[in-house]
Every structure is written in structure tokens, then in C-alpha cells.
Amino acid sequence: MFSPAEARDYLERRFDGDPDRLAEADLLAAELGFLPLALAQAAAYMLDRDLDCAAYRARLADRRRRLADVLPEDGALPDEQRETVAATWSLSVELADRLKPAGLAGPVLRLASVFDPAGFPAAVFTTAAGLAFLGRGRSGPPVTGDEAADAVRCLQRLSLAGQDAGTVRVHALVQRATREDLDAERFAELARAAAAALLEVWPGIEREPGEGVALRANAAALASHAGEVLWTAGGYEVLFREAHSLGDSGLLGAAVARWQELSAEAARRLGPDHEHTLLARQFLAGWRGVTGDIAGAAAEFDALSSDYRRVLGPDHLSTLMARSNLAHQRGMAGDATAAVAALEEVVADYRRVAGEDHQKTLLARQFLAGWRSAEGDAAGAAAEFAALLGDYRRVLGPDHPDTLSVRGNLAHQRGLLGDPAAAVRDFEALAADCARVLGPEHPQTLSTRARLAGWRGPAGDAAGAADAFAALLEDYLRIVGPDHPGTRQARTSLEYWRGQG
């Protein structure tokens, strides 16, 4: 493989240093993976058709063209080469398929062909969806995880894939050549399997920011290759997971933008009354509220409540969820009394329809307790949060994110009831548990640290509050940037407590 400098030097020699023809040469070399064979054949094609590097890049990016259309014909290959890049790779795959476990290298490469060439989790091959795809058309026992891993190593031996630290990489041109060998039916089957496999490896909690970045990149790659198929074959749930990941990572503006795209796309492809179209609208409204667009969120939840009643009926859980979210947004808009009244009705309906222990019932009770506190009933709210904490621990376990959230609300109520020192102690323990369970950079961990810092001041430690907000501000800026609501609040709180020191 060439280095970037060697690739540049090679193209300069082929084009006699012509600066016009070498425009975008470095970008082209990178897109060809600095592969000498690919660069040689691309240069031969460009010289034959009098193209510069920029024009060739445009042809290479044109999805209407097959890879064979942008490589020289067999009789025009440079440097006494006998096969095109695509043909060379095809022969390598045939050889890999003959290695043990026989017949698996090809299916593994096909599954890899729709993911991010920069890297995707090796675990996709050993998911239920991945193993089922690899075993289609195979006689004998089902494919095992060990066999899938061995097939990846066969591809490595023949330089068709690379792997380290649980991440597999396949060159974009190898992926393209692989996809172009599939007819529409086989490609649709591949896209569905890839979407299901990616969902299986996507954790409920992304402890490390880099993990979410990599998974979202793979969802985006899959959508770029198979977006049409995903929507027609029900594989769009992976796109919803990608959008959730943006918001859960604190990238609020990006989350809102992505849910706007998905809501519009769902309405166009599935119809405005489809359950998943309504669900996308619900998530869009929720993230709008998180970003501070309370009026927009409330208006959308109001419209959703009506649409859900009409489409799914008044007792459907999605209808109740829209009503619960609408009530919460009304409270955020300043009408705590209206929020309490509406949530009392919603909680009663949830209990009747879903039962006392349903997760949505518990969440609506959280909303209700919070707005009762805002109305001035801190003691009643504290009692309800204490009861909720017992229920959450029993139903979801002590380390569930919602259980951790209730602990924070209970600690806050203790502070409001006149015991800021108890609030500090509770939040210190909670911050440690959030870091352990969710990761130190998770948005819920950061918000817990903010609440802890906020109670240090009333507990008599203004300097400690200022120091905590200074450290928190630095982390917010590094993780989510200057425009995140948490960043702005940390900066405001830091200025306040510095003034109190």
C-alpha cells in the first residue's frame, strides 16, 4: 500500500505534474485506499478518457455506475496487469471461500459490504441475525460464532479485510464490488439482515462517546446504501436507534434535525397515520422540549394526542404517552397546576390500562410528583418519589437509568425540604453510581453532577460549588459543546457561585 505521499508522487508522474489534472488527487488517492493496483488502473482510465482527478472522483461517486464502468477494459490495463481490481478481488473471495470454513467468506463479505468501511463491530457476524444470514442456503448444522470469526480471518489472510480490537474494516471499493454482484432480491435480504444485526449489537446504554459515534456511522452507511430497502422492508428501526443515540449522547440539535428528517420520511413512505410515523413525531416533539422549544413541543404533543385517539383509540399506550408528555410540556411552559391536573388523569388511565408496574405508569407518576413539587407540595412530592424509588428498584432494578433518575429527584426534594446536606450526600452517591453504570461522560451523569454542585452552595460550601461547576463546565464544553443547555446552565451557575464566594 502506498503512503499518501507515495500515492501523490505516483499520480504526479502519470500526469506529468499537470496541476489542473491533479486537482483533488489527494482526495482520490484516499478514496482508493492508497492501493497501488487501484491507483494504476484509475490513472489508466483517466488518461484514456482525458479526465482529471476531480472528474474521475465524480464518476466514482456516481451510484448509477458500476465499478467496472470506471476501470479500464481488460485490453487497456496498465503495467502488464491481467485483471481489473474488481476481478482480482473476486478471485480472492473465491479462494477465501475454499478455505475452512468453506463457503462462509463470501457471505461474511456481503454482510460487511453495507457497513462503514472505516470500521464496524465484529460482533455483527455473531448476532442471531448475522448468523442466520451467513447460514442461508447452507446445508448441515447452523453457522456458529467461531465459524463466522474464522471466515473473517480468511478474508484477512487475503487482504480483503482488516481487524483489530473487535472492529472489522473492509475497503470501500471491495464493498462496492461486492454489492454490485447482488441482484435486488439478494440485496434486500442483506440490508434487512444488516439492520437487524446492527440493532442487536447496539447497547441500551452507550458508556463511551466513541461507541455511539461508530454505531451511528454504521447506521448512516447502511442508510446510504440501502435506505430505500430499509423503509420498504421494515428495517428503519435502526434509523430510529441512530436518532435516539444522537439525543442520548447530548447532541440535541443533531437529534432534532434527524427526527425531523425521519418524521418527514416516515410520513412519505409509510403514510401520516402509520404507527411509526406517529412515533417519530413523538420523539421529535420530545427532543424539541429538551432543547428548550417548549411551545413547539407542546403544540406537537397536542396534535399527536388527537391523532393517536383517532388512529389508535383513547386507551392505547401511545395515546396515553402523548397526553403525559403534553402535560409535562404545559408544566415546563409555566402552568404547573394544569400539568398536575392532566397528569392525575393520565396516571389513573395508565393504572387502569397498563397496570401499576408498567414503565410508562411509573414515568407518568414521576412527572406528576415533579409538578406537585413545583406547585409547592415538596413533602408530598418527596413521599411519592420515595414510593417510586421502591417500585423502580423492584420492577427495573437498582441500576436502571430510570431508577437512578428517581433517586436524583428524591435527593432534590430533600434539599427543598430544608436539608441541603442530605441532598449533597445523596447526590454524591448517585453521581458515583451514574458514572459506574452509565459512564462518566453520559448526559445523565453530567446532569447529576450539576445537581450535586447546585446543592453544595446551599449546604454552606459556595467555593466547592464554584469549583464543581468549573470542572463541569469544562467537561460539558469538551463533550457536547458551548450551545448545549447543560453547558449554558453550568456557566451561569459558575458565575453565580463565584459571586457568592
Tab-separated table of C-alpha atoms in Angstrom, residues 123-381:
chain	number	residue	atom	x	y	z
A	123	ALA	CA	-19.979	-8.786	16.782
A	124	VAL	CA	-22.493	-8.215	13.945
A	125	PHE	CA	-21.373	-11.540	12.483
A	126	THR	CA	-22.244	-13.453	15.652
A	127	THR	CA	-25.666	-11.920	16.319
A	128	ALA	CA	-28.731	-14.045	15.720
A	129	ALA	CA	-29.498	-12.028	12.575
A	130	GLY	CA	-25.907	-12.216	11.364
A	131	LEU	CA	-25.567	-15.971	11.839
A	132	ALA	CA	-28.940	-16.578	10.193
A	133	PHE	CA	-27.832	-14.566	7.155
A	134	LEU	CA	-24.497	-16.380	6.923
A	135	GLY	CA	-26.251	-19.734	7.071
A	136	ARG	CA	-28.855	-19.117	4.371
A	137	GLY	CA	-28.648	-21.699	1.653
A	138	ARG	CA	-26.197	-23.790	3.638
A	139	SER	CA	-26.955	-27.446	4.261
A	140	GLY	CA	-25.954	-29.014	7.523
A	141	PRO	CA	-25.813	-27.510	11.012
A	142	PRO	CA	-26.288	-23.777	11.658
A	143	VAL	CA	-23.291	-21.456	11.356
A	144	THR	CA	-21.533	-20.920	14.677
A	145	GLY	CA	-19.877	-17.810	16.016
A	146	ASP	CA	-16.474	-19.493	15.813
A	147	GLU	CA	-17.020	-20.278	12.139
A	148	ALA	CA	-18.001	-16.674	11.435
A	149	ALA	CA	-14.854	-15.440	13.187
A	150	ASP	CA	-12.730	-17.917	11.218
A	151	ALA	CA	-14.267	-16.682	7.957
A	152	VAL	CA	-13.276	-13.115	8.832
A	153	ARG	CA	-9.722	-14.335	9.382
A	154	CYS	CA	-9.775	-15.975	5.949
A	155	LEU	CA	-10.618	-12.586	4.454
A	156	GLN	CA	-7.769	-11.068	6.446
A	157	ARG	CA	-5.304	-13.615	5.061
A	158	LEU	CA	-6.162	-12.493	1.538
A	159	SER	CA	-6.128	-8.749	2.383
A	160	LEU	CA	-9.870	-8.389	1.861
A	161	ALA	CA	-10.495	-7.264	5.447
A	162	GLY	CA	-8.645	-5.975	8.472
A	163	GLN	CA	-9.497	-6.495	12.119
A	164	ASP	CA	-8.318	-5.265	15.494
A	165	ALA	CA	-9.871	-4.715	18.917
A	166	GLY	CA	-13.242	-6.096	17.869
A	167	THR	CA	-13.544	-3.832	14.824
A	168	VAL	CA	-13.533	-5.050	11.216
A	169	ARG	CA	-12.612	-2.881	8.238
A	170	VAL	CA	-13.280	-3.594	4.578
A	171	HIS	CA	-12.117	-1.246	1.839
A	172	ALA	CA	-14.902	0.823	0.278
A	173	LEU	CA	-14.064	-0.416	-3.221
A	174	VAL	CA	-14.189	-4.039	-2.075
A	175	GLN	CA	-17.574	-3.303	-0.515
A	176	ARG	CA	-18.801	-1.669	-3.696
A	177	ALA	CA	-17.680	-4.544	-5.904
A	178	THR	CA	-19.393	-6.959	-3.517
A	179	ARG	CA	-22.698	-5.052	-3.502
A	180	GLU	CA	-22.719	-4.758	-7.279
A	181	ASP	CA	-22.679	-8.549	-7.607
A	182	LEU	CA	-26.076	-8.820	-5.879
A	183	ASP	CA	-29.471	-8.672	-7.543
A	184	ALA	CA	-32.276	-6.631	-5.957
A	185	GLU	CA	-33.770	-9.542	-4.027
A	186	ARG	CA	-30.467	-10.665	-2.514
A	187	PHE	CA	-29.524	-7.089	-1.672
A	188	ALA	CA	-32.833	-6.535	0.141
A	189	GLU	CA	-32.220	-9.707	2.141
A	190	LEU	CA	-28.736	-8.432	3.007
A	191	ALA	CA	-29.990	-4.994	4.055
A	192	ARG	CA	-32.623	-6.443	6.383
A	193	ALA	CA	-30.078	-8.750	7.999
A	194	ALA	CA	-27.512	-5.966	8.421
A	195	ALA	CA	-30.072	-3.650	10.026
A	196	ALA	CA	-31.188	-6.348	12.446
A	197	ALA	CA	-27.595	-7.294	13.301
A	198	LEU	CA	-26.616	-3.677	13.966
A	199	LEU	CA	-29.612	-3.269	16.268
A	200	GLU	CA	-28.577	-6.381	18.181
A	201	VAL	CA	-25.083	-5.063	18.920
A	202	TRP	CA	-26.285	-1.537	19.794
A	203	PRO	CA	-26.224	-1.329	23.612
A	204	GLY	CA	-29.062	0.199	25.575
A	205	ILE	CA	-26.533	2.461	27.300
A	206	GLU	CA	-23.600	3.890	25.347
A	207	ARG	CA	-20.984	4.200	28.063
A	208	GLU	CA	-18.319	5.695	25.810
A	209	PRO	CA	-18.981	8.544	23.325
A	210	GLY	CA	-16.806	6.832	20.722
A	211	GLU	CA	-19.051	3.785	20.806
A	212	GLY	CA	-22.083	5.807	19.787
A	213	VAL	CA	-20.114	7.664	17.113
A	214	ALA	CA	-19.042	4.393	15.486
A	215	LEU	CA	-22.502	2.838	15.626
A	216	ARG	CA	-24.136	5.949	14.179
A	217	ALA	CA	-21.570	5.985	11.372
A	218	ASN	CA	-22.545	2.423	10.525
A	219	ALA	CA	-26.253	3.223	10.590
A	220	ALA	CA	-25.554	6.146	8.254
A	221	ALA	CA	-23.508	3.929	5.928
A	222	LEU	CA	-26.276	1.336	5.864
A	223	ALA	CA	-28.859	4.021	5.120
A	224	SER	CA	-26.734	5.469	2.321
A	225	HIS	CA	-26.533	2.088	0.594
A	226	ALA	CA	-29.938	0.647	1.452
A	227	GLY	CA	-32.224	3.446	2.610
A	228	GLU	CA	-34.927	2.577	0.103
A	229	VAL	CA	-34.869	-1.078	1.125
A	230	LEU	CA	-34.878	-0.297	4.845
A	231	TRP	CA	-38.116	1.664	4.553
A	232	THR	CA	-39.888	-0.877	2.377
A	233	ALA	CA	-38.729	-3.912	4.374
A	234	GLY	CA	-39.291	-2.613	7.903
A	235	GLY	CA	-35.605	-2.149	8.661
A	236	TYR	CA	-35.968	1.521	9.517
A	237	GLU	CA	-35.896	0.823	13.263
A	238	VAL	CA	-32.111	1.066	13.064
A	239	LEU	CA	-32.549	4.630	11.788
A	240	PHE	CA	-34.700	5.422	14.823
A	241	ARG	CA	-31.994	3.958	17.045
A	242	GLU	CA	-29.415	6.188	15.388
A	243	ALA	CA	-31.538	9.272	16.107
A	244	HIS	CA	-32.041	8.221	19.735
A	245	SER	CA	-28.292	7.825	20.065
A	246	LEU	CA	-27.724	11.411	18.970
A	247	GLY	CA	-30.005	12.743	21.686
A	248	ASP	CA	-28.784	10.332	24.339
A	249	SER	CA	-25.231	11.491	23.600
A	250	GLY	CA	-26.188	15.112	24.252
A	251	LEU	CA	-26.163	16.132	20.578
A	252	LEU	CA	-29.561	17.760	20.906
A	253	GLY	CA	-29.593	19.905	17.777
A	254	ALA	CA	-28.491	16.974	15.649
A	255	ALA	CA	-31.147	14.784	17.269
A	256	VAL	CA	-33.919	17.262	16.467
A	257	ALA	CA	-32.708	17.593	12.879
A	258	ARG	CA	-32.556	13.822	12.446
A	259	TRP	CA	-36.034	13.278	13.893
A	260	GLN	CA	-37.352	15.961	11.553
A	261	GLU	CA	-35.891	14.024	8.622
A	262	LEU	CA	-37.247	10.710	9.875
A	263	SER	CA	-40.712	12.114	10.590
A	264	ALA	CA	-40.974	13.519	7.083
A	265	GLU	CA	-39.590	10.345	5.512
A	266	ALA	CA	-41.920	8.130	7.540
A	267	ALA	CA	-44.939	10.198	6.547
A	268	ARG	CA	-43.944	9.982	2.890
A	269	ARG	CA	-43.135	6.278	2.836
A	270	LEU	CA	-45.448	4.808	5.480
A	271	GLY	CA	-48.281	7.324	5.487
A	272	PRO	CA	-49.170	10.050	8.016
A	273	ASP	CA	-51.241	7.737	10.225
A	274	HIS	CA	-48.785	4.847	10.402
A	275	GLU	CA	-47.857	3.962	13.971
A	276	HIS	CA	-44.158	4.541	13.346
A	277	THR	CA	-44.803	7.906	11.695
A	278	LEU	CA	-46.653	8.988	14.819
A	279	LEU	CA	-43.847	7.568	16.950
A	280	ALA	CA	-41.241	9.581	15.038
A	281	ARG	CA	-43.322	12.722	15.612
A	282	GLN	CA	-43.498	11.884	19.313
A	283	PHE	CA	-39.728	11.603	19.578
A	284	LEU	CA	-39.253	14.798	17.588
A	285	ALA	CA	-41.543	16.675	19.956
A	286	GLY	CA	-39.750	15.248	22.983
A	287	TRP	CA	-36.314	16.344	21.817
A	288	ARG	CA	-37.682	19.763	20.916
A	289	GLY	CA	-38.757	20.121	24.510
A	290	VAL	CA	-35.315	19.107	25.752
A	291	THR	CA	-33.697	21.792	23.600
A	292	GLY	CA	-35.967	24.436	25.119
A	293	ASP	CA	-38.608	24.720	22.385
A	294	ILE	CA	-41.418	24.249	24.895
A	295	ALA	CA	-44.115	25.877	22.778
A	296	GLY	CA	-43.234	23.797	19.724
A	297	ALA	CA	-43.125	20.602	21.761
A	298	ALA	CA	-46.463	21.310	23.449
A	299	ALA	CA	-48.156	22.109	20.137
A	300	GLU	CA	-46.899	18.873	18.586
A	301	PHE	CA	-47.915	16.748	21.580
A	302	ASP	CA	-51.363	18.359	21.492
A	303	ALA	CA	-51.744	17.438	17.817
A	304	LEU	CA	-50.365	13.962	18.485
A	305	SER	CA	-52.855	13.340	21.281
A	306	SER	CA	-55.699	13.979	18.851
A	307	ASP	CA	-54.123	11.906	16.090
A	308	TYR	CA	-53.425	8.978	18.400
A	309	ARG	CA	-57.009	8.997	19.703
A	310	ARG	CA	-58.325	8.967	16.146
A	311	VAL	CA	-55.946	6.304	14.817
A	312	LEU	CA	-55.292	4.004	17.804
A	313	GLY	CA	-58.026	4.858	20.284
A	314	PRO	CA	-58.085	6.678	23.641
A	315	ASP	CA	-56.645	3.816	25.684
A	316	HIS	CA	-53.674	2.926	23.511
A	317	LEU	CA	-50.389	3.314	25.395
A	318	SER	CA	-49.075	5.691	22.726
A	319	THR	CA	-52.118	7.925	23.217
A	320	LEU	CA	-51.507	7.979	26.951
A	321	MET	CA	-47.820	8.702	26.384
A	322	ALA	CA	-48.653	11.705	24.200
A	323	ARG	CA	-51.045	13.015	26.868
A	324	SER	CA	-48.386	12.538	29.557
A	325	ASN	CA	-45.786	14.383	27.507
A	326	LEU	CA	-48.239	17.175	26.702
A	327	ALA	CA	-48.972	17.662	30.395
A	328	HIS	CA	-45.257	17.789	31.172
A	329	GLN	CA	-44.664	20.429	28.494
A	330	ARG	CA	-47.515	22.528	29.889
A	331	GLY	CA	-45.734	22.463	33.210
A	332	MET	CA	-42.495	23.465	31.516
A	333	ALA	CA	-44.376	26.369	29.959
A	334	GLY	CA	-45.225	27.625	33.467
A	335	ASP	CA	-48.619	26.079	34.220
A	336	ALA	CA	-47.829	23.564	36.974
A	337	THR	CA	-51.484	23.427	38.063
A	338	ALA	CA	-52.634	22.324	34.609
A	339	ALA	CA	-49.800	19.796	34.472
A	340	VAL	CA	-50.822	18.250	37.798
A	341	ALA	CA	-54.496	18.041	36.842
A	342	ALA	CA	-53.732	16.424	33.484
A	343	LEU	CA	-51.181	14.002	34.920
A	344	GLU	CA	-53.548	12.841	37.655
A	345	GLU	CA	-55.923	11.738	34.893
A	346	VAL	CA	-53.136	10.150	32.858
A	347	VAL	CA	-51.768	8.194	35.829
A	348	ALA	CA	-55.244	6.865	36.600
A	349	ASP	CA	-55.674	5.791	32.970
A	350	TYR	CA	-52.238	4.151	32.859
A	351	ARG	CA	-53.039	2.193	36.018
A	352	ARG	CA	-56.338	1.036	34.526
A	353	VAL	CA	-54.937	0.139	31.091
A	354	ALA	CA	-51.350	-0.984	31.726
A	355	GLY	CA	-51.148	-1.743	35.420
A	356	GLU	CA	-49.320	-0.277	38.381
A	357	ASP	CA	-45.890	-1.629	37.444
A	358	HIS	CA	-45.770	-0.671	33.765
A	359	GLN	CA	-42.761	1.501	32.966
A	360	LYS	CA	-44.939	4.223	31.439
A	361	THR	CA	-47.143	4.272	34.542
A	362	LEU	CA	-44.050	4.801	36.665
A	363	LEU	CA	-42.800	7.568	34.363
A	364	ALA	CA	-46.129	9.408	34.487
A	365	ARG	CA	-46.020	9.185	38.288
A	366	GLN	CA	-42.549	10.757	38.157
A	367	PHE	CA	-43.883	13.645	36.096
A	368	LEU	CA	-46.809	14.068	38.488
A	369	ALA	CA	-44.611	14.111	41.592
A	370	GLY	CA	-42.284	16.640	39.998
A	371	TRP	CA	-45.070	19.071	39.139
A	372	ARG	CA	-46.655	18.684	42.564
A	373	SER	CA	-43.328	19.860	43.944
A	374	ALA	CA	-43.374	22.812	41.546
A	375	GLU	CA	-46.824	23.705	42.908
A	376	GLY	CA	-45.287	23.881	46.386
A	377	ASP	CA	-46.002	20.426	47.798
A	378	ALA	CA	-42.380	19.369	48.388
A	379	ALA	CA	-43.338	16.985	51.212
A	380	GLY	CA	-45.956	15.202	49.116
A	381	ALA	CA	-43.547	15.018	46.194
